[in-house]
XYZ file of N, CA and C in Angstrom:
744
model
N 0.977 -1.479 -0.103
C 0.280 -0.388 0.238
C 0.679 1.581 -0.016
N 0.138 1.821 -0.200
C 1.002 3.956 -0.640
C 0.714 4.668 0.435
N 1.830 4.674 1.536
C 1.088 5.491 2.757
C 1.845 7.241 2.403
N 0.987 8.293 1.711
C 1.333 9.470 2.667
C 2.094 9.779 3.497
N 3.228 10.627 3.491
C 3.837 11.359 4.116
C 2.266 12.359 4.921
N 2.923 12.527 6.328
C 1.609 13.611 6.710
C 1.991 15.281 6.369
N 0.820 16.040 5.689
C 1.585 17.337 5.662
C 1.288 17.819 6.806
N 2.973 18.234 7.670
C 2.792 19.689 8.809
C 3.297 20.661 8.252
N 2.043 21.702 8.868
C 2.090 22.884 8.310
C 3.033 23.638 8.561
N 3.479 24.407 8.800
C 4.463 25.480 9.038
C 3.651 26.070 10.374
N 4.416 26.686 11.257
C 3.066 26.787 12.156
C 3.676 28.648 11.814
N 2.101 28.820 11.950
C 2.404 30.776 11.517
C 3.095 31.614 12.963
N 3.246 31.507 12.304
C 3.757 32.941 13.951
C 3.359 34.757 13.908
N 2.491 35.063 14.584
C 1.922 36.564 14.349
C 2.993 37.410 15.241
N 2.957 38.220 13.865
C 4.358 39.633 14.502
C 3.875 39.783 15.950
N 5.038 40.633 16.564
C 4.467 40.947 18.057
C 3.790 42.879 17.471
N 2.492 42.803 18.643
C 2.567 44.582 17.988
C 2.969 45.117 19.576
N 3.761 45.848 19.075
C 4.090 46.916 19.862
C 2.926 47.900 20.629
N 2.985 48.590 21.376
C 1.784 49.572 21.439
C 2.910 50.797 21.532
N 2.238 51.880 21.161
C 3.194 52.842 20.983
C 2.651 53.866 23.012
N 4.569 53.935 23.573
C 4.490 54.203 24.929
C 4.017 55.848 24.789
N 2.443 55.445 26.210
C 1.625 56.859 27.063
C 2.521 57.434 26.768
N 2.009 58.570 26.971
C 3.241 59.987 28.143
C 2.353 60.141 28.980
N 2.404 60.710 30.083
C 1.305 61.136 31.384
C 1.448 63.203 30.716
N -0.006 63.762 30.371
C 1.362 65.308 30.523
C 1.150 65.338 32.309
N 2.749 66.380 32.548
C 2.764 66.668 33.949
C 1.760 67.677 34.868
N 0.642 66.925 35.519
C 0.841 67.749 36.162
C 0.818 68.296 37.028
N 0.302 69.954 37.403
C 0.843 70.607 37.706
C -0.329 71.577 38.622
N -0.080 71.592 39.837
C -0.548 72.387 40.494
C -1.092 73.504 40.946
N -2.406 74.151 41.130
C -2.279 75.549 41.564
C -1.796 75.809 42.650
N -0.733 76.877 42.793
C -0.581 77.231 43.650
C -0.924 77.673 45.216
N -1.055 77.544 46.024
C -2.145 77.111 47.223
C -1.414 77.661 48.475
N -1.706 78.405 49.344
C -1.842 80.006 50.517
C -0.660 78.719 51.942
N 0.354 78.829 51.637
C 1.722 78.441 52.783
C 0.782 78.195 54.191
N 0.256 77.884 54.846
C 0.817 78.072 56.593
C 1.885 79.380 56.674
N 3.377 78.065 56.167
C 3.832 78.691 57.247
C 5.062 79.946 56.783
N 4.561 79.753 55.078
C 5.277 81.315 54.401
C 4.687 82.127 55.186
N 3.252 81.900 55.202
C 1.788 83.222 55.842
C 2.081 83.694 56.772
N 2.791 82.495 57.818
C 2.679 82.228 59.524
C 4.309 83.599 59.475
N 4.661 83.509 58.486
C 5.901 84.311 58.927
C 6.295 85.479 58.208
N 5.371 86.126 57.841
C 5.558 88.017 57.481
C 5.738 89.007 58.679
N 6.828 89.572 57.592
C 7.457 90.396 59.024
C 6.621 91.186 58.856
N 6.191 91.785 60.463
C 4.982 93.292 61.026
C 4.863 93.704 59.998
N 5.547 94.146 58.905
C 5.119 95.751 58.351
C 5.508 94.717 56.361
N 4.511 94.737 56.290
C 4.195 94.191 55.061
C 4.148 94.029 53.409
N 4.393 94.265 52.503
C 4.111 95.323 51.038
C 3.211 93.991 51.324
N 1.659 94.857 50.213
C 0.677 93.205 50.476
C 0.899 93.127 49.434
N 1.761 93.242 48.675
C 1.962 92.708 47.000
C 2.501 90.932 47.235
N 3.416 91.016 48.185
C 4.205 90.425 48.335
C 3.335 89.105 48.831
N 1.745 89.281 49.161
C 0.978 88.410 49.785
C 0.743 87.384 49.237
N -0.024 86.360 48.816
C -0.914 85.225 48.822
C -1.923 85.483 47.868
N -2.039 85.407 47.564
C -3.732 85.769 46.993
C -4.754 86.130 46.984
N -5.771 86.594 47.049
C -7.123 86.622 47.208
C -7.576 84.763 46.544
N -8.444 84.406 47.962
C -8.342 82.845 46.480
C -10.242 82.870 46.337
N -9.607 83.044 45.194
C -11.648 82.432 44.299
C -11.980 80.981 45.145
N -12.613 81.026 45.146
C -13.649 79.589 45.657
C -14.201 79.526 45.104
N -14.580 78.687 44.293
C -15.985 78.341 42.922
C -17.059 77.265 44.244
N -18.733 78.524 44.650
C -19.538 77.957 45.099
C -19.670 76.376 45.349
N -20.176 75.978 43.823
C -20.334 75.309 43.690
C -19.807 73.665 44.051
N -19.137 73.466 43.454
C -17.557 72.746 43.177
C -15.913 73.219 43.324
N -15.857 73.701 45.043
C -14.693 73.748 45.148
C -13.616 72.775 44.533
N -12.571 73.066 43.747
C -11.377 72.443 44.109
C -10.161 71.664 45.040
N -9.806 70.752 45.081
C -8.851 70.490 46.122
C -7.711 71.781 46.321
N -7.305 72.570 45.493
C -7.056 73.438 46.022
C -7.400 74.830 46.298
N -8.553 74.840 45.942
C -9.318 76.304 47.035
C -9.481 75.273 48.388
N -10.261 74.689 48.420
C -9.932 73.683 49.554
C -8.281 73.605 50.538
N -7.835 73.630 50.230
C -6.244 73.671 50.892
C -5.953 74.491 51.215
N -6.176 75.966 50.477
C -5.938 76.494 50.441
C -6.702 77.630 51.246
N -8.160 77.715 51.813
C -8.771 77.723 52.507
C -8.352 77.244 54.053
N -8.357 75.731 54.744
C -7.780 75.778 56.046
C -5.567 76.197 55.787
N -5.358 76.308 54.858
C -4.089 76.769 55.691
C -3.867 78.224 56.059
N -5.410 78.744 55.550
C -5.967 80.438 55.748
C -6.313 80.276 56.468
N -6.986 79.229 57.066
C -7.622 79.239 58.752
C -6.772 79.399 59.651
N -5.546 78.838 59.482
C -4.389 78.262 60.421
C -3.282 79.104 60.678
N -3.903 80.097 59.366
C -2.494 80.590 59.635
C -2.975 82.435 59.973
N -3.966 81.757 60.311
C -4.595 83.766 60.437
C -4.333 84.567 61.776
N -4.295 83.652 62.743
C -3.948 83.520 63.709
C -2.809 84.164 64.319
N -1.294 84.273 63.016
C -0.058 85.003 63.128
C -0.747 85.814 62.440
N -1.111 86.145 61.904
C -1.570 87.462 60.631
C -2.061 89.076 61.432
N -1.770 90.010 61.333
C -2.621 90.916 61.602
C -3.110 91.285 60.637
N -3.919 92.227 61.518
C -5.718 92.813 60.452
C -4.981 93.158 58.602
N -3.791 94.356 58.733
C -3.849 94.471 58.204
C -2.945 93.556 56.800
N -2.321 92.391 57.659
C -1.723 91.334 56.337
C -3.553 90.667 56.292
N -3.897 90.568 57.168
C -5.495 89.155 56.900
C -5.793 89.849 55.333
N -6.255 91.126 55.517
C -6.663 91.878 54.888
C -5.179 92.796 53.774
N -4.183 92.401 53.687
C -3.684 92.208 52.647
C -3.402 93.995 52.064
N -3.639 95.062 52.800
C -3.417 95.950 52.384
C -1.937 96.382 53.201
N -1.642 97.857 53.017
C -0.783 98.357 53.312
C -1.051 99.253 54.905
N -0.317 99.423 55.956
C -0.541 99.963 57.070
C -0.933 101.779 57.707
N -0.413 102.269 56.460
C -0.740 103.299 56.076
C -1.879 103.427 54.703
N -2.569 102.749 54.507
C -4.130 101.683 54.130
C -4.583 103.198 53.924
N -5.075 103.947 53.492
C -6.566 105.005 53.148
C -7.949 103.981 53.787
N -9.155 104.916 53.885
C -10.086 104.746 54.658
C -11.012 104.112 53.529
N -10.603 104.278 52.728
C -11.571 103.272 50.652
C -10.655 102.266 50.586
N -9.740 101.872 50.820
C -8.642 100.956 50.856
C -9.172 100.183 51.410
N -9.535 100.574 53.444
C -9.867 99.770 53.436
C -11.441 98.719 53.672
N -11.959 99.695 52.899
C -13.400 99.148 52.468
C -12.997 98.635 51.702
N -12.123 98.621 50.991
C -12.373 98.014 49.540
C -11.838 96.450 49.740
N -10.937 96.832 50.147
C -10.197 95.381 50.725
C -11.258 94.381 51.610
N -11.758 95.117 52.173
C -12.912 94.352 53.480
C -14.056 93.778 52.475
N -13.767 94.568 51.598
C -15.554 94.118 50.837
C -14.975 92.419 49.492
N -14.115 92.991 49.203
C -13.160 91.370 48.524
C -13.287 90.464 49.569
N -12.765 90.353 50.563
C -12.192 89.357 51.345
C -14.053 89.000 51.742
N -14.908 89.714 52.452
C -15.987 89.462 52.619
C -16.870 88.249 51.575
N -17.012 89.038 50.395
C -17.550 88.671 49.083
C -17.273 86.804 49.212
N -15.888 86.212 49.148
C -15.362 85.810 48.575
C -15.443 84.787 49.761
N -15.727 85.099 51.002
C -15.893 84.253 52.203
C -17.202 83.987 53.425
N -18.162 84.823 52.416
C -19.595 85.162 52.701
C -20.144 83.815 53.170
N -20.034 83.546 54.430
C -21.075 81.877 54.499
C -22.551 82.297 53.663
N -22.903 82.485 53.056
C -23.875 82.700 52.477
C -24.155 81.854 51.462
N -23.020 82.486 50.612
C -22.412 81.959 49.403
C -22.502 79.737 48.902
N -21.838 79.319 50.814
C -21.410 78.027 50.775
C -22.421 77.258 52.306
N -23.828 77.309 52.304
C -24.550 76.965 52.854
C -25.363 75.820 52.266
N -25.272 76.007 50.899
C -25.347 74.324 50.519
C -24.817 73.081 50.802
N -23.423 73.693 50.984
C -22.008 72.530 50.679
C -22.486 70.857 52.778
N -22.013 70.588 51.814
C -21.949 68.980 52.658
C -21.005 69.055 53.088
N -19.746 70.009 53.397
C -18.094 69.263 53.539
C -18.467 70.631 55.250
N -18.328 70.054 56.188
C -19.227 70.734 57.196
C -17.382 71.665 57.814
N -16.582 70.804 57.680
C -15.444 71.283 57.872
C -14.786 72.694 56.612
N -15.159 73.209 55.980
C -15.492 73.660 54.913
C -15.406 74.601 55.224
N -16.498 74.271 55.424
C -17.931 75.560 56.468
C -17.498 75.837 57.539
N -16.847 75.396 57.818
C -16.307 75.152 59.436
C -14.989 76.149 59.085
N -14.564 76.386 58.690
C -13.107 77.172 58.224
C -13.036 78.421 57.603
N -14.520 78.424 56.309
C -15.287 80.073 55.662
C -15.395 80.431 56.996
N -16.733 80.020 57.636
C -17.038 80.808 58.825
C -15.763 81.847 59.448
N -14.568 81.754 59.668
C -13.703 81.412 60.510
C -13.241 82.448 60.285
N -12.790 82.711 58.698
C -11.881 83.716 58.009
C -13.143 84.615 57.587
N -14.277 84.478 57.222
C -15.489 85.635 57.532
C -15.109 86.222 58.956
N -15.434 85.366 59.644
C -15.968 86.311 61.143
C -14.314 87.490 61.139
N -13.432 86.421 60.962
C -12.319 87.489 61.330
C -11.780 88.541 60.441
N -11.998 88.635 59.653
C -12.028 89.553 58.149
C -12.994 90.900 58.975
N -14.158 90.166 58.920
C -15.306 91.133 59.349
C -14.660 92.097 60.510
N -13.505 91.262 61.792
C -13.140 91.443 63.024
C -12.437 92.776 62.954
N -11.579 92.156 61.647
C -10.834 93.118 61.347
C -10.572 94.643 60.914
N -11.961 94.851 60.063
C -12.714 95.636 59.245
C -13.136 96.287 60.505
N -13.808 96.274 61.033
C -14.059 96.882 62.791
C -13.139 97.969 63.064
N -11.631 96.754 63.712
C -10.713 97.449 64.307
C -10.041 98.835 63.120
N -10.133 98.497 61.506
C -8.839 99.236 61.537
C -10.269 100.588 60.612
N -11.419 100.483 60.402
C -12.102 101.946 60.229
C -11.671 102.936 61.325
N -12.180 102.849 62.254
C -12.040 102.930 63.636
C -11.073 104.066 63.757
N -10.694 104.859 63.229
C -9.245 105.602 63.096
C -8.418 105.425 64.692
N -9.604 105.913 65.626
C -8.539 105.758 67.411
C -8.647 104.461 67.243
N -9.750 103.134 67.493
C -8.895 101.715 66.966
C -7.813 101.090 66.323
N -7.560 102.441 65.054
C -6.794 101.596 64.328
C -4.927 101.659 65.064
N -5.176 103.619 65.210
C -4.071 103.569 66.227
C -3.444 102.769 67.146
N -4.485 102.897 68.345
C -4.278 101.539 69.479
C -3.731 100.745 68.573
N -4.330 100.121 68.042
C -3.939 98.779 67.317
C -2.551 99.190 66.278
N -1.876 99.581 65.665
C -0.424 100.157 65.761
C 0.320 99.812 65.960
N -0.156 100.428 67.154
C 0.945 100.682 68.113
C 1.005 99.265 68.718
N -0.352 98.986 68.874
C 0.387 97.552 69.899
C 0.881 96.028 68.697
N 0.376 95.992 67.195
C 1.413 95.633 66.851
C 3.119 95.956 65.943
N 3.449 97.129 66.342
C 4.742 97.313 65.789
C 5.407 97.203 67.181
N 4.824 97.123 68.545
C 5.878 97.136 69.744
C 6.205 95.507 70.021
N 6.810 95.712 71.293
C 6.640 94.655 71.683
C 6.879 93.060 72.104
N 5.102 93.637 71.665
C 4.178 92.405 72.408
C 3.482 92.644 71.304
N 4.107 92.062 70.130
C 3.295 91.752 69.049
C 2.313 90.982 69.285
N 2.688 89.484 69.053
C 1.872 88.721 68.963
C 1.104 88.361 70.356
N 1.182 89.148 71.003
C 0.371 89.218 71.726
C -1.346 90.531 71.677
N -0.583 90.806 71.304
C -1.681 92.146 70.110
C -1.931 91.251 68.870
N -2.137 90.258 67.980
C -2.903 90.698 66.996
C -4.487 90.677 67.214
N -4.621 90.257 68.272
C -6.473 90.552 68.044
C -6.565 91.520 68.549
N -7.750 92.325 68.245
C -7.593 93.860 69.385
C -8.850 93.135 70.229
N -8.895 92.403 71.784
C -9.815 91.748 71.880
C -11.013 93.289 73.315
N -11.887 92.464 73.583
C -11.626 94.146 75.146
C -11.274 94.834 76.028
N -10.050 94.026 76.367
C -8.781 93.934 76.626
C -8.750 96.054 76.471
N -8.557 94.856 74.773
C -8.086 96.097 74.144
C -8.737 97.947 74.142
N -9.568 96.881 74.204
C -10.986 98.615 74.226
C -10.743 98.928 75.197
N -10.887 98.832 76.940
C -10.262 98.748 77.329
C -9.670 99.339 77.698
N -8.651 99.322 77.448
C -7.051 100.017 77.633
C -7.660 102.502 76.620
N -8.437 101.536 75.570
C -8.821 102.481 74.897
C -8.997 103.677 75.677
N -10.338 103.111 76.332
C -11.170 103.784 77.013
C -10.310 104.197 78.006
N -9.662 103.654 79.289
C -8.695 104.276 79.499
C -8.127 105.868 79.300
N -7.097 105.393 78.298
C -6.421 106.272 77.456
C -6.607 107.916 76.826
N -7.984 107.336 76.376
C -8.890 108.905 76.083
C -9.436 108.761 77.402
N -9.224 108.861 78.374
C -9.689 108.994 79.967
C -8.320 110.113 80.325
N -7.387 109.383 80.015
C -6.862 110.004 80.600
C -6.496 110.951 80.075
N -6.692 111.373 78.475
C -6.262 112.701 77.919
C -7.281 113.443 78.163
N -8.157 113.074 78.386
C -9.599 113.981 78.413
C -9.681 114.754 80.234
N -8.899 114.081 80.984
C -8.203 114.153 82.388
C -7.211 115.290 82.748
N -6.543 114.919 81.305
C -4.927 115.879 81.406
C -5.182 117.215 80.381
N -6.131 117.295 79.759
C -6.673 118.235 78.946
C -8.084 119.058 79.670
N -8.741 118.956 80.738
C -9.654 119.850 81.516
C -9.983 119.445 82.797
N -8.722 118.017 83.076
C -9.112 117.820 84.523
C -9.805 116.824 85.205
N -9.743 116.989 86.662
C -10.301 115.925 86.914
C -11.787 116.019 88.161
N -10.988 117.791 88.751
C -12.368 118.202 89.592
C -13.283 118.421 88.798
N -14.879 117.946 89.346
C -15.535 118.957 88.048
C -16.047 120.528 88.113
N -15.826 120.891 89.435
C -15.452 122.597 88.519
C -13.926 123.370 88.602
N -13.193 122.322 88.989
C -11.794 122.856 88.021
C -12.148 122.443 86.475
N -13.352 121.561 85.438
C -13.204 121.687 85.019
C -13.978 122.849 84.248
N -14.859 123.240 85.537
C -16.431 124.196 84.419
C -15.078 125.734 84.191
N -14.362 125.224 85.997
C -13.689 126.925 85.485
C -13.033 127.210 83.960
N -12.063 125.747 83.664
C -10.989 125.475 83.427
C -11.795 125.913 81.596
N -12.705 125.007 81.749
C -13.045 126.082 80.033
C -13.668 127.505 79.942
N -14.561 127.704 81.094
C -14.419 129.310 80.981
C -12.779 129.360 80.613
N -12.148 129.560 80.813
C -11.082 130.034 80.744
C -10.409 130.678 78.992
N -11.354 128.739 78.438
C -10.590 128.508 77.352
C -11.220 129.620 76.622
N -12.636 129.450 76.829
C -13.514 130.320 75.997
C -13.180 132.031 76.228
N -12.588 132.260 77.479
C -11.842 133.361 77.456
C -10.643 133.921 76.646
N -10.228 132.828 76.419
C -8.323 133.295 75.616
C -9.166 133.117 74.168
N -10.127 132.667 73.858
C -10.705 132.619 72.443
C -11.225 133.929 72.906
N -11.779 135.184 73.266
C -11.934 135.793 73.216
C -10.958 137.362 73.093
N -9.860 136.579 73.904
C -8.728 137.325 73.411
C -9.168 138.163 75.043
N -9.377 137.832 76.488
C -10.774 138.547 77.644
C -9.729 137.831 78.072
N -8.172 138.440 78.272
C -7.181 137.813 79.580
C -7.374 138.283 81.128
N -7.986 138.969 80.674
C -8.501 139.106 82.438
C -8.994 137.964 83.106
N -10.176 137.951 82.286
C -11.472 136.571 83.137
C -10.878 135.954 82.504
N -9.445 135.535 81.752
C -9.458 134.020 81.299
C -8.462 133.822 82.538
N -7.598 134.592 83.084
C -6.460 134.599 84.809
C -7.397 135.053 85.677
N -8.200 134.503 86.027
C -9.526 134.831 86.544
C -10.196 133.414 87.185
N -10.877 132.828 85.760
C -11.425 131.422 85.624
C -10.163 130.305 86.045
N -9.174 130.837 85.747
C -7.705 129.440 85.496
C -6.996 129.812 86.903
N -7.385 131.112 87.503
C -6.127 130.564 89.258
C -7.483 129.963 89.778
N -8.602 130.189 89.679
C -10.820 129.343 90.355
C -9.658 127.510 89.613
N -9.601 127.193 88.627
C -9.722 126.022 88.653
C -8.472 125.472 89.404
N -7.061 126.285 89.385
C -6.432 125.805 90.415
C -6.225 125.292 90.686
N -7.248 126.806 91.977
C -7.430 126.032 93.369
C -7.727 124.572 94.117
N -9.221 124.642 92.299
C -9.459 122.883 92.930
C -9.043 121.976 92.363
N -7.331 122.257 92.151
C -6.870 120.874 91.379
C -5.168 122.156 91.313
N -4.871 121.845 92.538
C -3.608 122.857 92.105
C -1.879 121.721 91.081
N -2.726 120.657 90.971
C -1.337 119.790 91.015
C -1.448 119.640 88.799
N -2.574 120.344 87.924
C -2.625 120.569 87.492
C -1.808 121.216 86.723
N -0.502 120.692 85.127
C 0.087 120.948 85.037
C -0.408 121.983 83.596
N -1.483 120.902 83.378
C -2.207 122.577 82.093
C -2.587 123.412 82.806
N -2.835 123.318 83.659
C -4.450 124.907 84.092
C -2.479 125.892 84.253
N -1.543 125.268 84.965
C -0.542 126.431 85.199
C 0.131 126.080 84.199
N 0.303 125.683 82.607
C 1.263 125.987 81.252
C -0.482 126.913 81.037
N -1.213 127.046 80.694
C -2.188 128.213 80.073
C -1.883 129.369 81.256
N -1.951 128.708 82.423
C -1.893 130.613 83.278
C -1.227 131.672 82.694
N 0.142 130.379 82.299
C 1.310 131.428 82.320
C 1.903 131.687 81.442
N 0.155 131.241 79.636
C 1.011 131.783 78.112
C -0.387 133.029 78.659
N -1.378 132.901 79.468
C -2.498 133.946 79.932
C -1.516 135.644 80.218
N -0.941 134.889 81.248
C -0.149 136.149 81.891
C 0.783 136.850 80.835
N 1.281 136.045 79.667
C 2.023 136.442 79.250
C 1.529 137.382 78.513
N 0.666 137.068 78.268
C -0.511 137.956 76.424
C -0.536 139.219 77.973
N -0.796 139.317 78.133
C -0.925 140.570 79.202
C -0.258 141.339 79.604
N 1.288 140.514 79.875
C 2.474 141.453 79.944
C 2.419 142.257 77.776
N 1.868 141.698 77.601
C 2.265 141.661 75.956
C 1.826 142.754 75.808
N -0.014 142.338 76.202
C -1.149 143.269 76.009
C -0.561 145.126 76.534
N 0.083 144.732 78.100
C 0.036 146.275 78.309
C 1.504 146.868 77.473
N 2.737 146.510 77.026
C 3.802 147.249 76.376
C 2.781 147.248 75.021
N 1.897 146.637 74.997
C 2.499 146.981 73.680
C 1.199 148.430 73.901
N -0.139 148.503 74.857
C -1.012 149.237 74.498
C -0.749 150.498 75.812
N 1.005 150.864 75.922
C 1.023 151.584 76.643
C 1.129 152.138 78.314
N -0.127 150.671 78.548
C -0.816 151.054 79.926
C -2.154 151.422 79.860
N -2.598 150.789 78.488
C -3.927 151.351 78.218
C -5.188 149.730 79.176
N -6.599 150.413 79.916
C -6.646 148.920 80.590
C -6.531 148.808 79.440
N -6.519 146.236 79.365
C -6.848 145.788 78.769
C -8.359 145.142 79.057
N -9.274 144.322 78.094
C -10.183 143.304 78.042
C -9.634 142.778 79.092
């Protein structure tokens, strides 16, 4: 019998498939506020060197915005009110108001009431309260002067917040200045104010009489004595100028 040799088909070898390399685009995170860099800002700072104001998407805040708000909420305890509002200490009243409106719009809690993130809302509330506190102090000339003196003094770290103690100190200073200006004794104050009115009218004799009466009730008041010396000098000047005629 004839036996046909088996037919062996050559193996089919598929060429290897080489996929082209995938190159992922570099991920660049948006800049965020660093609590460390903010906290170490010097007492007097150029506002342009401060981190930018945070613009938060109220509907879908990004991870960078969340990080920025959290960092600011922590860092603001080391910021003075000027730094918080991104202002120079020489800022005008109009600049202070503009800065407050800008920051308060960014952090107003009403914009975020619908969000479920309780931590984010807590940070936003904290920043908004501090921004409002800063504006309350800096818009008042007396409070602002005291605050600037506090944060430029040796106890800056303890004076970054304007507290009830600061308010009490301000009132005490105002009272001290008033007492220094007009006296502490009610009758002395009355005579001294009358003397000031006499001086305004250049009624030197009447002014001298009222000042001496004020000193009777408050003999240690240096302000009264200073005014009396000024009035007596005016009297002498008037006598020399008028050739001895009676003065008012």
